[in-house]
XYZ file of C-alpha atoms in Angstrom:
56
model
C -15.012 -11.387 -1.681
C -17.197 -8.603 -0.984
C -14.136 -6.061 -0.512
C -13.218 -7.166 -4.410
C -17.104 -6.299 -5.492
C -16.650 -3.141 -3.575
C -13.439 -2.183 -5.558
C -15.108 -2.933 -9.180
C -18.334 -0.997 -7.669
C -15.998 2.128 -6.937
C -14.714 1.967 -10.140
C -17.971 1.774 -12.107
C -19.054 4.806 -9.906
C -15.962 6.652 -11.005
C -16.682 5.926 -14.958
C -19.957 6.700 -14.438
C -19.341 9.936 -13.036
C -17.217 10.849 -15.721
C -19.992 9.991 -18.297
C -22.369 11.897 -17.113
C -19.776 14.805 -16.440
C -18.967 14.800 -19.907
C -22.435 13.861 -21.727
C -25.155 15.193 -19.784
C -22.954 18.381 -18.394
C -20.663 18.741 -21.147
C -17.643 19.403 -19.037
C -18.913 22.732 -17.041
C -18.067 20.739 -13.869
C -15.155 18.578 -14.453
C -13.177 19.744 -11.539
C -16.175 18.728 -9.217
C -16.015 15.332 -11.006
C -12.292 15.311 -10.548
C -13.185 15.683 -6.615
C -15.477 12.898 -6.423
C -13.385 10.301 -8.529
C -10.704 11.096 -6.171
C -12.898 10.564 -3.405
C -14.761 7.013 -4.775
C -10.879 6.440 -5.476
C -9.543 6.449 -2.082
C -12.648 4.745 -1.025
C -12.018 1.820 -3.747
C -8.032 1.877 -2.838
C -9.583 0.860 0.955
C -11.361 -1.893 -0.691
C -8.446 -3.267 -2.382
C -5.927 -2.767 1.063
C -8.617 -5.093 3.244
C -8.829 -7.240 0.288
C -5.327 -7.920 0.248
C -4.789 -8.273 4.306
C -7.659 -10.999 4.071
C -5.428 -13.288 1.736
C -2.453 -12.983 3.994
């Protein structure tokens, strides 16, 4: 269960980055947000692989 809170935790972090990218930076550094949603991506795409081998 705690690989499943991880994923939805990874993909608040992404949306949040993306908020703030747009709101409080007003898009000056999306490609910097673009690199760290890709990286809380891969991390949340972990998540959700040992998620997945612990129901098998």
């Amino acid at each position: 269960m705690k690989y499943i809170k991880g994923l939805y935790v990874s993909l608040v972090l992404m949306m949040f980055v993306v908020l703030v990218n747009t709101t409080v930076f007003d898009d000056e550094y999306s490609g910097i947000a673009m690199f760290v949603c890709l990286g809380i991506f891969i991390l949340g795409t972990a998540f959700f692989i040992n998620a997945k081998q612990l129901k098998k």
